[in-house]
Coordinates of N, CA and C in Angstrom, one line a residue:
M1 N 17.6 -40.2 -30.0 CA 18.1 -40.4 -31.4 C 19.4 -39.7 -31.4
E2 N 20.5 -40.2 -32.1 CA 21.7 -39.7 -32.2 C 21.8 -38.3 -32.8
P3 N 22.5 -37.4 -32.4 CA 22.6 -36.0 -32.9 C 23.1 -35.9 -34.3
S4 N 23.8 -37.0 -34.7 CA 24.5 -37.0 -36.1 C 23.5 -37.5 -37.0
R5 N 22.3 -38.0 -36.7 CA 21.3 -38.8 -37.7 C 20.3 -37.7 -37.9
I6 N 19.7 -37.7 -39.0 CA 18.5 -36.9 -39.4 C 17.2 -37.7 -39.1
S7 N 16.3 -36.9 -38.6 CA 15.0 -37.5 -38.1 C 14.2 -38.0 -39.5
E8 N 13.1 -38.7 -39.2 CA 12.2 -39.2 -40.2 C 11.5 -37.9 -40.7
D9 N 11.0 -37.0 -39.8 CA 10.3 -35.8 -40.2 C 11.1 -34.9 -41.1
D10 N 12.5 -34.9 -40.7 CA 13.3 -34.0 -41.5 C 13.5 -34.6 -43.0
T11 N 13.6 -36.0 -42.9 CA 13.8 -36.5 -44.2 C 12.6 -36.3 -45.0
H12 N 11.5 -36.5 -44.5 CA 10.2 -36.3 -45.3 C 10.1 -34.7 -45.8
C13 N 10.6 -33.8 -44.9 CA 10.6 -32.4 -45.1 C 11.5 -32.1 -46.4
L14 N 12.7 -32.7 -46.4 CA 13.6 -32.7 -47.6 C 13.0 -33.2 -48.8
E15 N 12.3 -34.3 -48.8 CA 11.8 -34.9 -49.9 C 10.7 -34.0 -50.4
T16 N 9.9 -33.4 -49.5 CA 8.8 -32.5 -50.0 C 9.4 -31.2 -50.6
L17 N 10.4 -30.6 -50.1 CA 11.1 -29.5 -50.7 C 11.6 -29.8 -52.0
L18 N 12.2 -31.0 -52.2 CA 12.9 -31.3 -53.5 C 11.8 -31.5 -54.5
K19 N 10.5 -32.2 -54.0 CA 9.5 -32.4 -55.0 C 9.0 -31.0 -55.5
F20 N 8.7 -30.1 -54.7 CA 8.2 -28.8 -55.3 C 9.3 -28.0 -55.9
R21 N 10.5 -28.0 -55.6 CA 11.5 -27.2 -56.1 C 12.6 -27.8 -56.8
T22 N 12.2 -28.8 -57.6 CA 13.3 -29.5 -58.4 C 14.1 -28.6 -59.3
N23 N 13.3 -27.6 -59.9 CA 14.0 -26.8 -61.1 C 14.1 -25.3 -60.6
S24 N 13.9 -25.1 -59.3 CA 13.8 -23.5 -58.9 C 14.6 -23.4 -57.6
A25 N 15.2 -22.3 -57.2 CA 15.6 -22.0 -56.0 C 14.7 -22.0 -54.8
L26 N 15.1 -22.3 -53.7 CA 14.2 -22.3 -52.5 C 13.8 -20.9 -52.2
Q27 N 14.5 -20.0 -52.4 CA 14.1 -18.6 -52.0 C 13.3 -17.7 -53.2
E28 N 13.2 -18.6 -54.4 CA 12.6 -17.9 -55.4 C 11.1 -17.5 -55.4
T29 N 10.2 -18.3 -54.8 CA 8.9 -18.1 -54.7 C 8.3 -18.4 -53.1
P30 N 7.3 -17.6 -52.8 CA 6.8 -18.0 -51.4 C 6.1 -19.2 -51.4
L31 N 5.7 -19.8 -50.2 CA 4.8 -20.9 -50.0 C 3.4 -20.6 -50.6
G32 N 2.9 -21.7 -50.9 CA 1.4 -21.5 -51.4 C 0.8 -22.8 -51.8
G33 N -0.5 -22.7 -51.9 CA -1.4 -23.9 -52.4 C -1.2 -25.1 -51.8
Q34 N -0.9 -26.1 -52.7 CA -0.9 -27.4 -52.3 C 0.4 -27.6 -51.3
E35 N 1.5 -26.8 -51.7 CA 2.8 -27.0 -51.0 C 2.6 -26.6 -49.6
A36 N 1.8 -25.6 -49.2 CA 1.6 -25.2 -47.8 C 0.9 -26.2 -47.0
K37 N -0.1 -26.8 -47.7 CA -0.9 -27.9 -47.0 C -0.1 -29.1 -46.7
L38 N 0.8 -29.4 -47.5 CA 1.6 -30.8 -47.3 C 2.7 -30.4 -46.3
M39 N 3.2 -29.3 -46.1 CA 4.3 -29.0 -45.2 C 3.9 -28.9 -43.8
S40 N 4.6 -29.5 -42.9 CA 4.4 -29.2 -41.4 C 5.0 -27.9 -41.0
D41 N 4.7 -27.6 -39.8 CA 5.3 -26.3 -39.2 C 7.0 -26.4 -39.3
S42 N 7.3 -27.5 -38.8 CA 8.9 -27.8 -38.7 C 9.4 -27.6 -40.1
C43 N 8.8 -28.2 -41.1 CA 9.2 -28.2 -42.5 C 9.4 -26.8 -43.0
R44 N 8.3 -26.0 -42.8 CA 8.3 -24.5 -43.1 C 9.4 -23.9 -42.6
K45 N 9.6 -24.2 -41.3 CA 10.8 -23.6 -40.5 C 12.2 -23.9 -41.1
M46 N 12.4 -25.1 -41.6 CA 13.4 -25.6 -42.2 C 13.8 -24.7 -43.5
K47 N 12.7 -24.7 -44.4 CA 12.7 -24.1 -45.7 C 13.2 -22.4 -45.2
Q48 N 12.5 -21.8 -44.3 CA 12.9 -20.5 -44.1 C 14.3 -20.2 -43.6
A49 N 14.8 -21.4 -42.9 CA 16.3 -21.3 -42.6 C 17.1 -21.5 -43.7
F50 N 16.7 -22.3 -44.6 CA 17.6 -22.3 -45.9 C 17.6 -21.2 -46.7
Q51 N 16.3 -20.5 -46.7 CA 16.3 -19.2 -47.5 C 17.3 -18.1 -46.8
G52 N 17.3 -18.0 -45.4 CA 17.9 -17.3 -44.6 C 19.5 -17.2 -44.8
A53 N 19.8 -18.6 -44.8 CA 21.4 -19.0 -45.1 C 21.7 -18.6 -46.5
V54 N 20.9 -18.7 -47.6 CA 21.3 -18.5 -48.9 C 21.3 -17.0 -49.0
E55 N 20.4 -16.2 -48.4 CA 20.4 -14.9 -48.5 C 21.6 -14.2 -47.9
K56 N 21.9 -14.8 -46.7 CA 23.1 -14.2 -46.0 C 24.4 -14.5 -46.8
E57 N 24.5 -15.7 -47.4 CA 25.8 -15.9 -48.2 C 25.7 -15.0 -49.5
L58 N 24.7 -14.6 -50.1 CA 24.6 -14.0 -51.3 C 25.0 -12.5 -51.0
Q59 N 24.5 -12.0 -49.7 CA 25.0 -10.5 -49.2 C 26.4 -10.6 -48.9
H60 N 27.0 -11.6 -48.4 CA 28.5 -11.8 -48.2 C 29.3 -11.5 -49.4
I61 N 28.8 -12.2 -50.5 CA 29.5 -12.2 -51.8 C 29.5 -11.0 -52.5
V62 N 28.3 -10.3 -52.4 CA 28.1 -9.1 -53.0 C 29.0 -8.1 -52.3
G63 N 28.9 -8.1 -50.9 CA 29.7 -7.2 -50.1 C 31.2 -7.3 -50.3
K64 N 31.7 -8.4 -50.5 CA 33.0 -8.6 -50.9 C 33.5 -8.0 -52.0
E65 N 32.6 -8.2 -53.2 CA 33.0 -7.5 -54.5 C 32.9 -5.9 -54.4
H66 N 31.9 -5.5 -53.5 CA 31.7 -4.0 -53.5 C 32.9 -3.6 -52.6
T67 N 33.4 -4.3 -51.7 CA 34.6 -3.8 -50.9 C 35.9 -3.6 -51.9
R68 N 35.9 -4.8 -52.7 CA 37.1 -4.7 -53.5 C 37.2 -3.6 -54.4
A69 N 36.0 -3.2 -55.0 CA 35.9 -2.0 -55.9 C 36.3 -0.8 -55.2
E70 N 35.7 -0.6 -53.9 CA 36.0 0.6 -53.1 C 37.4 0.6 -52.9
K71 N 38.1 -0.5 -52.6 CA 39.5 -0.5 -52.2 C 40.3 -0.1 -53.5
A72 N 39.8 -0.5 -54.7 CA 40.6 -0.1 -55.8 C 40.6 1.3 -56.1
I73 N 39.4 1.9 -55.9 CA 39.0 3.3 -56.1 C 39.9 4.1 -55.1
M74 N 39.9 3.6 -53.8 CA 40.8 4.5 -52.8 C 42.2 4.3 -53.0
E75 N 42.8 3.3 -53.6 CA 44.2 3.2 -54.0 C 44.4 3.8 -55.2
G76 N 43.5 4.3 -56.0 CA 43.8 4.9 -57.2 C 43.9 4.0 -58.4
S77 N 43.6 2.8 -58.2 CA 43.6 1.7 -59.3 C 42.7 2.0 -60.3
W78 N 42.6 3.1 -61.0 CA 41.7 3.3 -62.1 C 42.1 2.4 -63.2
L79 N 43.3 2.3 -63.5 CA 43.6 1.6 -64.7 C 43.3 0.0 -64.6
D80 N 43.4 -0.5 -63.3 CA 43.1 -1.9 -63.1 C 41.5 -2.0 -63.3
L81 N 40.7 -1.1 -62.9 CA 39.3 -1.1 -63.0 C 38.9 -1.0 -64.4
A82 N 39.7 -0.3 -65.3 CA 39.3 -0.1 -66.6 C 39.7 -1.4 -67.4
R83 N 40.7 -2.2 -66.9 CA 41.1 -3.4 -67.5 C 40.1 -4.5 -67.2
I84 N 39.5 -4.4 -66.0 CA 38.5 -5.4 -65.6 C 37.2 -5.2 -66.5
S85 N 36.8 -3.9 -66.6 CA 35.5 -3.7 -67.3 C 35.6 -3.7 -68.9
K86 N 36.7 -3.3 -69.3 CA 36.9 -3.4 -70.8 C 38.0 -4.3 -71.2
P87 N 37.6 -5.2 -72.3 CA 38.7 -6.0 -72.8 C 39.7 -5.4 -73.5
E88 N 40.9 -6.0 -73.6 CA 42.1 -5.3 -74.3 C 41.9 -5.3 -75.8
Q89 N 42.1 -4.2 -76.4 CA 41.8 -3.9 -77.6 C 42.9 -4.6 -78.5
Q90 N 42.4 -5.3 -79.7 CA 43.2 -6.1 -80.6 C 44.2 -5.2 -81.2
P91 N 45.6 -5.8 -81.4 CA 46.5 -4.8 -81.9 C 46.2 -4.5 -83.4
F92 N 46.4 -3.4 -83.9 CA 46.3 -3.0 -85.3 C 47.2 -1.9 -85.6
A93 N 47.5 -1.5 -86.8 CA 48.4 -0.5 -87.3 C 48.1 -0.3 -88.7
H94 N 48.0 1.0 -89.0 CA 47.8 1.6 -90.4 C 48.8 2.7 -90.6
L95 N 49.9 2.4 -91.4 CA 51.0 3.5 -91.5 C 51.0 4.0 -93.0
T96 N 51.1 5.5 -93.0 CA 51.2 6.2 -94.5 C 52.6 6.7 -94.7
I97 N 53.1 6.8 -95.8 CA 54.5 7.1 -96.0 C 54.6 8.7 -95.7
N98 N 55.7 8.9 -95.3 CA 56.3 10.3 -95.0 C 57.0 10.7 -96.5
G99 N 56.3 11.5 -97.1 CA 56.7 12.0 -98.5 C 57.9 12.9 -98.3
T100 N 58.2 13.4 -97.1 CA 59.3 14.4 -97.1 C 60.6 13.7 -96.9
N101 N 60.5 12.4 -96.7 CA 61.9 11.8 -96.4 C 62.0 10.3 -97.2
I102 N 61.9 10.3 -98.4 CA 61.9 9.1 -99.2 C 63.3 9.0 -99.8
P103 N 63.8 7.8 -99.6 CA 65.3 7.6 -100.0 C 65.4 7.4 -101.5
S104 N 66.5 7.5 -101.9 CA 66.9 7.3 -103.3 C 67.4 5.9 -103.7
G105 N 67.5 5.5 -104.9 CA 68.0 4.2 -105.3 C 67.2 3.6 -106.1
S106 N 67.7 2.6 -107.0 CA 66.8 1.9 -108.0 C 66.6 0.4 -107.8
H107 N 67.4 -0.2 -106.7 CA 67.1 -1.6 -106.4 C 66.4 -1.6 -105.1
K108 N 66.6 -2.6 -104.3 CA 65.7 -2.9 -103.1 C 66.2 -1.9 -102.1
V109 N 65.3 -0.9 -101.6 CA 65.6 0.1 -100.7 C 64.6 -0.1 -99.5
N110 N 65.1 0.2 -98.3 CA 64.3 0.3 -97.1 C 63.5 1.5 -97.0
L111 N 62.3 1.4 -96.9 CA 61.4 2.6 -96.5 C 61.2 2.8 -95.0
S112 N 61.9 3.6 -94.4 CA 62.0 3.8 -93.0 C 61.2 5.0 -92.5
S113 N 60.7 5.7 -93.2 CA 60.0 6.8 -92.6 C 58.5 6.8 -93.0
W114 N 57.7 6.5 -91.9 CA 56.1 6.5 -92.1 C 55.4 7.3 -91.1
Y115 N 54.3 7.7 -91.2 CA 53.5 8.4 -90.3 C 52.7 7.2 -89.6
H116 N 52.4 7.4 -88.2 CA 51.8 6.3 -87.4 C 50.7 7.2 -86.6
D117 N 50.6 8.6 -86.6 CA 49.9 9.2 -85.7 C 49.3 10.6 -86.3
R118 N 49.1 10.6 -87.6 CA 48.6 11.8 -88.3 C 47.8 11.3 -89.5
G119 N 46.8 12.2 -89.8 CA 45.9 11.8 -91.0 C 45.2 10.5 -90.7
W120 N 45.3 9.5 -91.7 CA 44.6 8.3 -91.6 C 45.5 7.3 -90.8
A121 N 46.6 7.7 -90.5 CA 47.5 6.7 -89.9 C 47.2 6.5 -88.3
N122 N 47.3 5.3 -87.8 CA 46.8 5.1 -86.4 C 47.5 3.7 -86.0
I123 N 47.8 3.6 -84.8 CA 48.4 2.4 -84.2 C 47.8 2.2 -82.7
S124 N 47.6 0.8 -82.6 CA 47.2 0.4 -81.1 C 47.8 -0.9 -80.9
N125 N 48.4 -1.0 -79.6 CA 49.0 -2.2 -79.1 C 50.0 -2.9 -80.1
M126 N 50.7 -2.0 -80.8 CA 51.8 -2.4 -81.6 C 52.8 -1.2 -81.5
T127 N 54.0 -1.4 -82.0 CA 54.9 -0.2 -81.8 C 55.7 0.1 -83.1
F128 N 55.9 1.3 -83.4 CA 56.6 1.7 -84.6 C 58.0 2.4 -84.2
S129 N 59.0 1.8 -84.6 CA 60.2 2.3 -84.2 C 61.3 2.0 -85.4
N130 N 62.1 2.9 -85.8 CA 63.2 2.8 -86.6 C 62.8 2.4 -87.9
G131 N 61.6 2.7 -88.4 CA 61.0 2.4 -89.6 C 60.3 1.1 -89.6
K132 N 60.1 0.4 -88.5 CA 59.7 -0.9 -88.5 C 58.5 -1.1 -87.6
L133 N 57.6 -1.8 -87.9 CA 56.3 -2.2 -87.3 C 56.7 -3.4 -86.3
R134 N 56.6 -3.2 -85.0 CA 56.9 -4.2 -84.1 C 55.7 -4.8 -83.5
V135 N 55.7 -6.2 -83.4 CA 54.7 -6.9 -83.0 C 54.7 -7.1 -81.3
N136 N 53.7 -6.8 -80.7 CA 53.8 -6.9 -79.0 C 53.0 -8.1 -78.6
Q137 N 52.2 -8.8 -79.4 CA 51.3 -9.8 -79.1 C 51.4 -10.9 -80.0
D138 N 51.8 -12.3 -79.6 CA 51.7 -13.3 -80.4 C 50.3 -13.5 -80.9
G139 N 50.3 -14.0 -82.4 CA 49.0 -14.3 -82.9 C 49.1 -14.4 -84.4
F140 N 47.9 -14.7 -85.0 CA 47.8 -14.6 -86.4 C 47.4 -13.2 -86.8
Y141 N 48.1 -12.7 -87.8 CA 47.9 -11.3 -88.3 C 47.7 -11.2 -89.7
Y142 N 46.8 -10.3 -90.1 CA 46.6 -9.9 -91.5 C 47.6 -8.9 -91.9
L143 N 48.5 -9.0 -92.8 CA 49.5 -7.9 -93.3 C 49.0 -7.6 -94.6
Y144 N 49.2 -6.1 -94.9 CA 48.8 -5.7 -96.1 C 49.7 -4.5 -96.5
A145 N 49.9 -4.3 -97.9 CA 50.7 -3.1 -98.3 C 50.1 -2.6 -99.6
N146 N 50.0 -1.4 -99.8 CA 49.8 -0.8 -101.1 C 50.7 0.3 -101.4
I147 N 51.3 0.0 -102.6 CA 52.5 1.0 -102.9 C 52.2 1.5 -104.5
C148 N 52.1 2.9 -104.4 CA 51.8 3.4 -105.7 C 53.1 4.1 -106.3
F149 N 53.5 3.8 -107.6 CA 54.5 4.5 -108.3 C 53.9 5.4 -109.4
R150 N 54.5 6.6 -109.6 CA 54.0 7.4 -110.6 C 55.0 8.3 -111.2
H151 N 54.9 8.8 -112.3 CA 55.9 9.7 -113.0 C 55.3 10.7 -113.9
H152 N 55.6 11.9 -113.9 CA 54.9 12.9 -114.9 C 56.2 13.5 -115.6
E153 N 55.8 13.9 -116.8 CA 57.0 14.4 -117.7 C 57.5 15.7 -117.1
T154 N 56.8 16.4 -116.2 CA 57.5 17.6 -115.5 C 58.4 17.2 -114.5
S155 N 58.6 15.9 -114.1 CA 59.6 15.5 -113.2 C 60.9 15.1 -113.9
G156 N 61.0 15.3 -115.2 CA 62.1 15.0 -116.0 C 61.9 13.6 -116.6
N157 N 62.9 13.4 -117.6 CA 63.0 12.2 -118.4 C 63.5 11.0 -117.4
L158 N 62.9 9.8 -117.7 CA 63.3 8.7 -117.0 C 64.8 8.2 -117.5
A159 N 65.6 7.6 -116.6 CA 66.8 7.2 -117.1 C 66.8 6.2 -118.1
E160 N 65.8 5.3 -117.8 CA 65.6 4.1 -118.7 C 64.3 4.0 -119.1
E161 N 63.8 3.5 -120.1 CA 62.5 3.3 -120.5 C 61.9 2.1 -119.9
S162 N 62.7 1.0 -119.6 CA 62.1 -0.1 -118.9 C 62.6 -0.1 -117.4
I163 N 61.7 0.0 -116.6 CA 62.0 0.0 -115.1 C 61.3 -1.1 -114.3
Q164 N 61.9 -1.7 -113.4 CA 61.3 -2.7 -112.4 C 60.8 -2.0 -111.2
L165 N 59.5 -2.2 -111.0 CA 58.8 -1.5 -109.8 C 58.5 -2.9 -108.8
M166 N 59.1 -2.9 -107.7 CA 58.8 -4.1 -106.9 C 58.6 -3.7 -105.5
V167 N 57.9 -4.4 -104.7 CA 57.5 -4.2 -103.3 C 57.8 -5.5 -102.6
Y168 N 58.4 -5.3 -101.3 CA 58.7 -6.5 -100.4 C 58.2 -6.4 -99.1
V169 N 57.5 -7.2 -98.5 CA 57.1 -7.1 -97.1 C 57.9 -8.2 -96.4
T170 N 58.8 -7.6 -95.4 CA 59.8 -8.4 -94.8 C 59.5 -8.7 -93.2
K171 N 59.8 -9.6 -92.8 CA 59.6 -9.9 -91.3 C 61.1 -10.1 -90.8
T172 N 61.4 -9.6 -89.7 CA 62.8 -9.8 -89.0 C 62.6 -10.3 -87.5
N173 N 63.3 -11.2 -87.2 CA 63.3 -11.8 -85.9 C 64.6 -11.1 -85.4
V174 N 64.3 -10.2 -84.4 CA 65.4 -9.4 -83.7 C 66.5 -10.1 -83.0
K175 N 65.9 -11.2 -82.3 CA 66.7 -12.0 -81.3 C 67.8 -12.7 -82.0
I176 N 67.5 -13.3 -83.2 CA 68.4 -14.1 -84.1 C 68.9 -13.3 -85.3
K177 N 68.4 -12.1 -85.4 CA 68.9 -11.4 -86.6 C 68.6 -12.1 -87.9
K178 N 67.5 -12.4 -88.1 CA 67.2 -13.2 -89.4 C 65.8 -12.5 -90.0
S179 N 65.9 -12.3 -91.2 CA 64.9 -11.7 -92.0 C 64.4 -12.7 -93.0
D180 N 63.0 -12.6 -93.3 CA 62.3 -13.4 -94.3 C 61.5 -12.4 -95.1
T181 N 61.4 -12.7 -96.3 CA 60.4 -12.0 -97.2 C 59.2 -12.7 -97.1
L182 N 58.1 -12.0 -96.6 CA 56.8 -12.7 -96.5 C 56.0 -12.5 -97.8
M183 N 56.2 -11.4 -98.4 CA 55.4 -11.1 -99.7 C 56.1 -10.2 -100.6
K184 N 55.9 -10.2 -101.8 CA 56.4 -9.4 -102.8 C 55.5 -9.3 -104.1
G185 N 55.7 -8.2 -104.7 CA 54.9 -8.1 -105.9 C 55.5 -6.9 -106.7
G186 N 55.0 -6.7 -107.9 CA 55.6 -5.8 -108.9 C 55.5 -6.2 -110.4
S187 N 56.3 -5.5 -111.1 CA 56.3 -5.7 -112.7 C 57.4 -4.8 -113.1
T188 N 57.8 -5.3 -114.3 CA 58.8 -4.5 -115.2 C 57.9 -3.7 -116.3
K189 N 58.1 -2.3 -116.0 CA 57.3 -1.4 -116.9 C 58.2 -0.6 -117.9
S190 N 57.6 -0.5 -119.1 CA 58.2 0.4 -120.0 C 57.5 1.7 -120.0
W191 N 58.1 2.5 -119.4 CA 57.7 4.1 -119.4 C 58.5 4.9 -120.3
S192 N 58.1 5.1 -121.6 CA 58.9 5.8 -122.5 C 58.6 7.4 -122.2
G193 N 59.7 8.2 -122.6 CA 59.6 9.7 -122.2 C 58.6 10.2 -123.0
S194 N 58.0 9.7 -124.0 CA 57.1 10.3 -124.8 C 55.8 10.5 -124.3
S195 N 55.5 9.6 -123.2 CA 54.3 9.5 -122.5 C 54.1 10.6 -121.5
E196 N 52.9 11.3 -121.3 CA 52.9 12.3 -120.4 C 52.9 11.9 -119.0
F197 N 52.2 10.9 -118.6 CA 51.9 10.4 -117.3 C 52.0 8.8 -117.1
H198 N 52.6 8.3 -116.1 CA 52.9 7.1 -115.9 C 52.3 6.7 -114.5
F199 N 51.6 5.5 -114.2 CA 51.1 5.2 -112.9 C 51.0 3.6 -112.8
Y200 N 51.5 3.1 -111.5 CA 51.4 1.7 -111.4 C 51.4 1.5 -109.9
S201 N 50.3 0.6 -109.5 CA 50.0 0.2 -108.1 C 50.3 -1.2 -107.8
V202 N 51.0 -1.6 -106.6 CA 51.1 -2.9 -106.1 C 50.4 -3.0 -104.9
N203 N 49.6 -4.1 -104.8 CA 48.8 -4.3 -103.5 C 49.0 -5.9 -103.2
V204 N 49.6 -6.0 -101.9 CA 49.8 -7.5 -101.4 C 49.2 -7.6 -100.1
G205 N 48.7 -8.8 -99.7 CA 48.2 -9.2 -98.4 C 48.1 -10.5 -98.1
G206 N 48.2 -10.9 -96.7 CA 48.1 -12.2 -96.5 C 48.1 -12.5 -95.0
F207 N 47.8 -13.7 -94.4 CA 47.8 -14.0 -93.0 C 49.1 -14.7 -92.6
F208 N 49.6 -14.4 -91.5 CA 50.9 -14.7 -91.0 C 51.0 -15.0 -89.5
K209 N 51.7 -16.0 -88.9 CA 51.8 -16.2 -87.7 C 53.1 -15.3 -87.2
L210 N 52.8 -14.4 -86.3 CA 53.8 -13.7 -85.8 C 53.9 -13.7 -84.4
R211 N 55.3 -13.6 -83.7 CA 55.5 -13.6 -82.4 C 55.9 -12.2 -81.9
S212 N 55.6 -12.1 -80.7 CA 56.1 -10.9 -79.9 C 57.5 -10.6 -80.2
G213 N 57.9 -9.3 -80.6 CA 59.1 -8.9 -80.9 C 59.7 -8.9 -82.3
E214 N 58.8 -9.5 -83.0 CA 59.3 -9.5 -84.5 C 58.8 -8.3 -85.2
E215 N 59.5 -8.1 -86.3 CA 59.3 -6.7 -86.9 C 58.9 -6.7 -88.3
I216 N 58.0 -5.9 -88.8 CA 57.6 -5.9 -90.2 C 58.2 -4.5 -90.8
S217 N 58.6 -4.7 -92.0 CA 59.2 -3.7 -92.8 C 58.9 -3.7 -94.2
I218 N 59.1 -2.6 -95.0 CA 58.8 -2.6 -96.4 C 60.0 -2.2 -97.2
Q219 N 60.2 -2.7 -98.4 CA 61.3 -2.3 -99.1 C 60.6 -2.2 -100.6
V220 N 61.2 -1.3 -101.4 CA 60.8 -1.0 -102.7 C 61.9 -0.7 -103.6
S221 N 61.8 -0.9 -104.9 CA 62.7 -0.5 -105.9 C 62.3 0.9 -106.5
N222 N 63.2 1.8 -106.9 CA 63.0 3.2 -107.4 C 61.9 4.0 -106.5
P223 N 62.3 4.1 -105.1 CA 61.5 4.8 -104.2 C 61.2 6.2 -104.7
S224 N 62.0 6.9 -105.5 CA 61.8 8.3 -106.0 C 60.5 8.4 -106.7
L225 N 59.9 7.3 -107.2 CA 58.8 7.3 -108.0 C 57.4 7.1 -107.2
L226 N 57.6 7.1 -105.8 CA 56.5 6.7 -105.1 C 55.5 7.9 -104.9
D227 N 54.3 7.5 -104.9 CA 53.2 8.5 -104.8 C 53.1 8.7 -103.3
P228 N 53.2 10.0 -102.7 CA 53.3 10.3 -101.3 C 51.8 10.2 -100.7
A229 N 50.8 10.3 -101.4 CA 49.4 10.6 -100.7 C 49.1 9.4 -99.9
Q230 N 48.4 9.8 -98.9 CA 48.0 8.8 -97.7 C 47.2 7.6 -98.3
D231 N 46.4 8.0 -99.4 CA 45.6 7.0 -100.0 C 46.3 6.2 -101.1
A232 N 47.5 6.4 -101.3 CA 48.2 5.7 -102.3 C 49.4 4.7 -101.8
T233 N 50.2 5.2 -101.0 CA 51.2 4.4 -100.3 C 51.1 4.2 -98.9
Y234 N 50.8 3.1 -98.4 CA 50.6 2.7 -97.0 C 50.8 1.1 -96.7
F235 N 51.0 0.9 -95.4 CA 50.9 -0.6 -95.1 C 50.5 -0.7 -93.7
G236 N 50.1 -1.9 -93.3 CA 49.5 -2.1 -92.0 C 49.3 -3.5 -91.6
A237 N 48.7 -3.8 -90.4 CA 48.6 -5.2 -89.9 C 47.5 -5.1 -88.8
F238 N 46.7 -6.2 -88.7 CA 45.7 -6.3 -87.4 C 45.7 -7.8 -87.1
K239 N 45.6 -7.9 -85.8 CA 45.5 -9.3 -85.3 C 44.1 -9.9 -85.5
V240 N 44.2 -11.3 -86.0 CA 42.9 -11.9 -86.3 C 42.5 -12.9 -85.1
R241 N 43.6 -13.5 -84.6 CA 43.2 -14.5 -83.5 C 44.5 -14.9 -82.9
D242 N 44.3 -15.4 -81.7 CA 45.5 -16.0 -80.9 C 46.2 -17.2 -81.4
I243 N 47.3 -17.5 -81.3 CA 47.9 -18.8 -81.5 C 47.6 -19.9 -80.6
D244 N 47.0 -21.0 -81.2 CA 46.5 -22.0 -80.1 C 47.6 -22.7 -79.4

């Protein structure tokens, strides 16, 4: 018989193995019962050879992965190991107003001083710089802002009885130096000097497609009336999903 051709006994053996192991691996269970009676000695030897080859290949694969892990440890690649074992955290930021550095003005004024690492403020995989929140990953983000205005008679009389209290959330493309207002909200209020206390809160939020490098900032009118408490004036963002 030609060496390149399989014998009839070997063909029968393969058919028998397939019959009894259609839905399970060859090495999964030992021979037994009807299968042992139907198999010849040569067939059993063939199965044992298959089992040995499979086990050897599995040991080779496991050994390679173990060697890679040991190599990473020896080279000090702890950061690489952490990235493999733990998925990257989704970007988010929650910034609270810095009440010690609030600008003056009555019209649209940039709020450039925010806390990002104290109290309730926190940031991850985003960047805060020069009063702006920078996006580091492309994606769809939920942006939000809550701005509180207040006035007490002990702060002195208001210059005008009717004042406009507005909030703007702006996106800036640094590369082309172009800014767009994504959200705004507010109202014109009549705060007479005869009232002891005034309070007004503006809350805006929405989903937006943002690209890496774009920056988010907040503008308000009459910033001297801002409530500096961390539960009153804040803004933030978190990534919802990737861009398809």
